[in-house]
Amino acid sequence: ETGVTQTPRHLVMGMTNKKSLKCEQHLGHNAMYWYKQSAKKPLELMFVYSLEERVENNSVPSRFSPECPNSSHLFLHLHTLQPEDSALYLCASSQGERETPDTQYFGPGTRLTVL
Amino acid sequence: KNQVEQSPQSLIILEGKNCTLQCNYTVSPFSNLRWYKQDTGRGPVSLTIMTFSENTKSNGRYTATLDADTKQSSLHITASQLSDSASYICVVIPISYNTDKLIFGTGTRLQVFP
């Protein structure tokens, strides 16, 4: 295990539902990330939090709303999603250091299916 | 066109055989290049990290090489095992070195059969 946990592991939801993905890291890291992984496409960075403040938002639609209440927890709130949002959503954490290689540790992901 | 291209897209080999995965990149300059292994249903796990000045880095049966002149990296797997079945992702970090600027390849899906 990498020290990063995600729940739920699988989620099926309708386009009108509201759900949340949860990520928790037990590594004492300062930075946390949400990625989207679709079939045959590179990982897409969605959000970056450093010391609980959002530092990057790569033009993600507003139907995805992140929340970082503390450095160990990260949420992704979902509402009125589209079928094309079906993907594997990965959470990662890192020390957040910029002077040395800063390895990201990934969680197992949440497999999301939007009907 | 992706800045990090990997080939082949998928590969099937028999247990015990060696294989080599390729990564071509256009990101320049870059800070370091990484190979990740992603098992089905799991998140990626770091295998190797090479700075732009390194030519090779090993991690057990995995050996990564880097040719900065041709902008190519390869991951060589020796004496493959069934547990090597996974996707292997090449990641390049530009020299500006923001952790949020990792550039991912699409990965090579490796299947090892007995």
mmCIF file of N, CA, C and O in Angstrom, chain A residues 24-61:
data_model
loop_
_atom_site.group_PDB
_atom_site.id
_atom_site.type_symbol
_atom_site.label_atom_id
_atom_site.label_comp_id
_atom_site.label_asym_id
_atom_site.label_seq_id
_atom_site.Cartn_x
_atom_site.Cartn_y
_atom_site.Cartn_z
ATOM 1 N N GLU A 24 -7.578 10.111 1.568
ATOM 2 C CA GLU A 24 -6.865 10.351 2.825
ATOM 3 C C GLU A 24 -5.429 9.873 2.679
ATOM 4 O O GLU A 24 -5.190 8.781 2.160
ATOM 5 N N GLN A 25 -4.489 10.700 3.113
ATOM 6 C CA GLN A 25 -3.082 10.279 3.055
ATOM 7 C C GLN A 25 -2.507 10.230 4.459
ATOM 8 O O GLN A 25 -2.785 11.091 5.304
ATOM 9 N N HIS A 26 -1.694 9.173 4.695
ATOM 10 C CA HIS A 26 -1.127 8.917 6.014
ATOM 11 C C HIS A 26 0.384 9.099 5.985
ATOM 12 O O HIS A 26 1.113 8.431 6.714
ATOM 13 N N LEU A 27 0.875 9.976 5.118
ATOM 14 C CA LEU A 27 2.303 10.113 4.878
ATOM 15 C C LEU A 27 2.872 11.424 5.389
ATOM 16 O O LEU A 27 4.067 11.685 5.218
ATOM 17 N N GLY A 28 2.027 12.274 5.944
ATOM 18 C CA GLY A 28 2.510 13.564 6.426
ATOM 19 C C GLY A 28 2.884 14.522 5.320
ATOM 20 O O GLY A 28 3.675 15.445 5.529
ATOM 21 N N HIS A 29 2.301 14.327 4.134
ATOM 22 C CA HIS A 29 2.611 15.172 2.984
ATOM 23 C C HIS A 29 1.869 16.509 3.041
ATOM 24 O O HIS A 29 0.852 16.649 3.742
ATOM 25 N N ASN A 30 2.394 17.467 2.275
ATOM 26 C CA ASN A 30 1.808 18.806 2.258
ATOM 27 C C ASN A 30 0.988 19.099 1.010
ATOM 28 O O ASN A 30 0.277 20.106 0.980
ATOM 29 N N ALA A 31 1.121 18.298 -0.015
ATOM 30 C CA ALA A 31 0.426 18.561 -1.275
ATOM 31 C C ALA A 31 -0.455 17.370 -1.642
ATOM 32 O O ALA A 31 -0.069 16.217 -1.430
ATOM 33 N N MET A 32 -1.626 17.655 -2.184
ATOM 34 C CA MET A 32 -2.542 16.607 -2.629
ATOM 35 C C MET A 32 -3.111 16.975 -3.994
ATOM 36 O O MET A 32 -3.237 18.160 -4.327
ATOM 37 N N TYR A 33 -3.455 15.942 -4.760
ATOM 38 C CA TYR A 33 -3.826 16.124 -6.164
ATOM 39 C C TYR A 33 -5.031 15.261 -6.516
ATOM 40 O O TYR A 33 -5.191 14.159 -5.980
ATOM 41 N N TRP A 34 -5.834 15.751 -7.445
ATOM 42 C CA TRP A 34 -6.856 14.920 -8.102
ATOM 43 C C TRP A 34 -6.486 14.811 -9.583
ATOM 44 O O TRP A 34 -6.203 15.827 -10.247
ATOM 45 N N TYR A 35 -6.513 13.549 -10.069
ATOM 46 C CA TYR A 35 -6.285 13.271 -11.478
ATOM 47 C C TYR A 35 -7.486 12.521 -12.043
ATOM 48 O O TYR A 35 -8.150 11.763 -11.339
ATOM 49 N N LYS A 36 -7.698 12.692 -13.350
ATOM 50 C CA LYS A 36 -8.684 11.897 -14.072
ATOM 51 C C LYS A 36 -7.932 11.016 -15.058
ATOM 52 O O LYS A 36 -7.059 11.493 -15.798
ATOM 53 N N GLN A 37 -8.268 9.720 -15.077
ATOM 54 C CA GLN A 37 -7.639 8.805 -16.015
ATOM 55 C C GLN A 37 -8.710 8.152 -16.873
ATOM 56 O O GLN A 37 -9.484 7.336 -16.385
ATOM 57 N N SER A 38 -8.751 8.529 -18.146
ATOM 58 C CA SER A 38 -9.678 7.940 -19.106
ATOM 59 C C SER A 38 -8.914 6.941 -19.966
ATOM 60 O O SER A 38 -7.692 7.027 -20.113
ATOM 61 N N ALA A 39 -9.667 6.022 -20.556
ATOM 62 C CA ALA A 39 -9.049 4.978 -21.378
ATOM 63 C C ALA A 39 -8.251 5.603 -22.518
ATOM 64 O O ALA A 39 -8.712 6.519 -23.184
ATOM 65 N N LYS A 40 -7.041 5.093 -22.708
ATOM 66 C CA LYS A 40 -6.173 5.468 -23.817
ATOM 67 C C LYS A 40 -5.786 6.944 -23.823
ATOM 68 O O LYS A 40 -5.398 7.484 -24.867
ATOM 69 N N LYS A 41 -5.884 7.601 -22.684
ATOM 70 C CA LYS A 41 -5.474 9.005 -22.581
ATOM 71 C C LYS A 41 -4.514 9.160 -21.414
ATOM 72 O O LYS A 41 -4.590 8.411 -20.443
ATOM 73 N N PRO A 42 -3.604 10.125 -21.489
ATOM 74 C CA PRO A 42 -2.711 10.356 -20.344
ATOM 75 C C PRO A 42 -3.493 10.833 -19.127
ATOM 76 O O PRO A 42 -4.590 11.388 -19.257
ATOM 77 N N LEU A 43 -2.905 10.633 -17.959
ATOM 78 C CA LEU A 43 -3.520 11.189 -16.754
ATOM 79 C C LEU A 43 -3.686 12.696 -16.915
ATOM 80 O O LEU A 43 -2.787 13.385 -17.383
ATOM 81 N N GLU A 44 -4.850 13.180 -16.496
ATOM 82 C CA GLU A 44 -5.131 14.617 -16.582
ATOM 83 C C GLU A 44 -5.196 15.190 -15.174
ATOM 84 O O GLU A 44 -6.012 14.751 -14.359
ATOM 85 N N LEU A 45 -4.348 16.170 -14.894
ATOM 86 C CA LEU A 45 -4.385 16.823 -13.601
ATOM 87 C C LEU A 45 -5.636 17.691 -13.506
ATOM 88 O O LEU A 45 -5.937 18.481 -14.410
ATOM 89 N N MET A 46 -6.374 17.554 -12.406
ATOM 90 C CA MET A 46 -7.589 18.343 -12.201
ATOM 91 C C MET A 46 -7.343 19.463 -11.189
ATOM 92 O O MET A 46 -7.639 20.622 -11.469
ATOM 93 N N PHE A 47 -6.865 19.089 -10.022
ATOM 94 C CA PHE A 47 -6.687 20.070 -8.947
ATOM 95 C C PHE A 47 -5.418 19.755 -8.166
ATOM 96 O O PHE A 47 -5.027 18.600 -8.044
ATOM 97 N N VAL A 48 -4.791 20.815 -7.650
ATOM 98 C CA VAL A 48 -3.644 20.676 -6.763
ATOM 99 C C VAL A 48 -3.882 21.529 -5.533
ATOM 100 O O VAL A 48 -4.271 22.697 -5.643
ATOM 101 N N TYR A 49 -3.644 20.934 -4.364
ATOM 102 C CA TYR A 49 -3.686 21.677 -3.108
ATOM 103 C C TYR A 49 -2.319 21.578 -2.450
ATOM 104 O O TYR A 49 -1.723 20.508 -2.386
ATOM 105 N N SER A 50 -1.824 22.708 -1.991
ATOM 106 C CA SER A 50 -0.582 22.741 -1.242
ATOM 107 C C SER A 50 -0.855 23.446 0.077
ATOM 108 O O SER A 50 -1.322 24.579 0.087
ATOM 109 N N LEU A 51 -0.580 22.742 1.165
ATOM 110 C CA LEU A 51 -0.865 23.286 2.510
ATOM 111 C C LEU A 51 -2.316 23.771 2.587
ATOM 112 O O LEU A 51 -2.602 24.854 3.090
ATOM 113 N N GLU A 52 -3.199 22.945 2.041
ATOM 114 C CA GLU A 52 -4.646 23.137 2.121
ATOM 115 C C GLU A 52 -5.166 24.289 1.260
ATOM 116 O O GLU A 52 -6.359 24.603 1.303
ATOM 117 N N GLU A 53 -4.318 24.898 0.474
ATOM 118 C CA GLU A 53 -4.779 25.944 -0.423
ATOM 119 C C GLU A 53 -4.691 25.467 -1.865
ATOM 120 O O GLU A 53 -3.702 24.868 -2.271
ATOM 121 N N ARG A 54 -5.734 25.755 -2.642
ATOM 122 C CA ARG A 54 -5.724 25.340 -4.034
ATOM 123 C C ARG A 54 -4.727 26.192 -4.815
ATOM 124 O O ARG A 54 -4.793 27.420 -4.790
ATOM 125 N N VAL A 55 -3.791 25.520 -5.493
ATOM 126 C CA VAL A 55 -2.779 26.261 -6.247
ATOM 127 C C VAL A 55 -2.906 26.035 -7.741
ATOM 128 O O VAL A 55 -2.255 26.678 -8.537
ATOM 129 N N GLU A 56 -3.722 25.089 -8.147
ATOM 130 C CA GLU A 56 -3.848 24.797 -9.564
ATOM 131 C C GLU A 56 -5.232 24.260 -9.851
ATOM 132 O O GLU A 56 -5.751 23.426 -9.128
ATOM 133 N N ASN A 57 -5.856 24.775 -10.896
ATOM 134 C CA ASN A 57 -7.134 24.249 -11.351
ATOM 135 C C ASN A 57 -7.074 24.270 -12.864
ATOM 136 O O ASN A 57 -7.157 25.324 -13.472
ATOM 137 N N ASN A 58 -6.888 23.114 -13.456
ATOM 138 C CA ASN A 58 -6.659 23.065 -14.896
ATOM 139 C C ASN A 58 -7.960 23.143 -15.691
ATOM 140 O O ASN A 58 -8.297 22.250 -16.440
ATOM 141 N N SER A 59 -8.699 24.227 -15.470
ATOM 142 C CA SER A 59 -9.910 24.481 -16.259
ATOM 143 C C SER A 59 -10.895 23.324 -16.186
ATOM 144 O O SER A 59 -11.408 22.878 -17.218
ATOM 145 N N VAL A 60 -11.107 22.849 -14.986
ATOM 146 C CA VAL A 60 -12.040 21.743 -14.787
ATOM 147 C C VAL A 60 -13.463 22.293 -14.701
ATOM 148 O O VAL A 60 -13.684 23.327 -14.068
ATOM 149 N N PRO A 61 -14.443 21.612 -15.313
ATOM 150 C CA PRO A 61 -15.831 22.087 -15.233
ATOM 151 C C PRO A 61 -16.302 22.230 -13.783
ATOM 152 O O PRO A 61 -15.874 21.482 -12.905
#
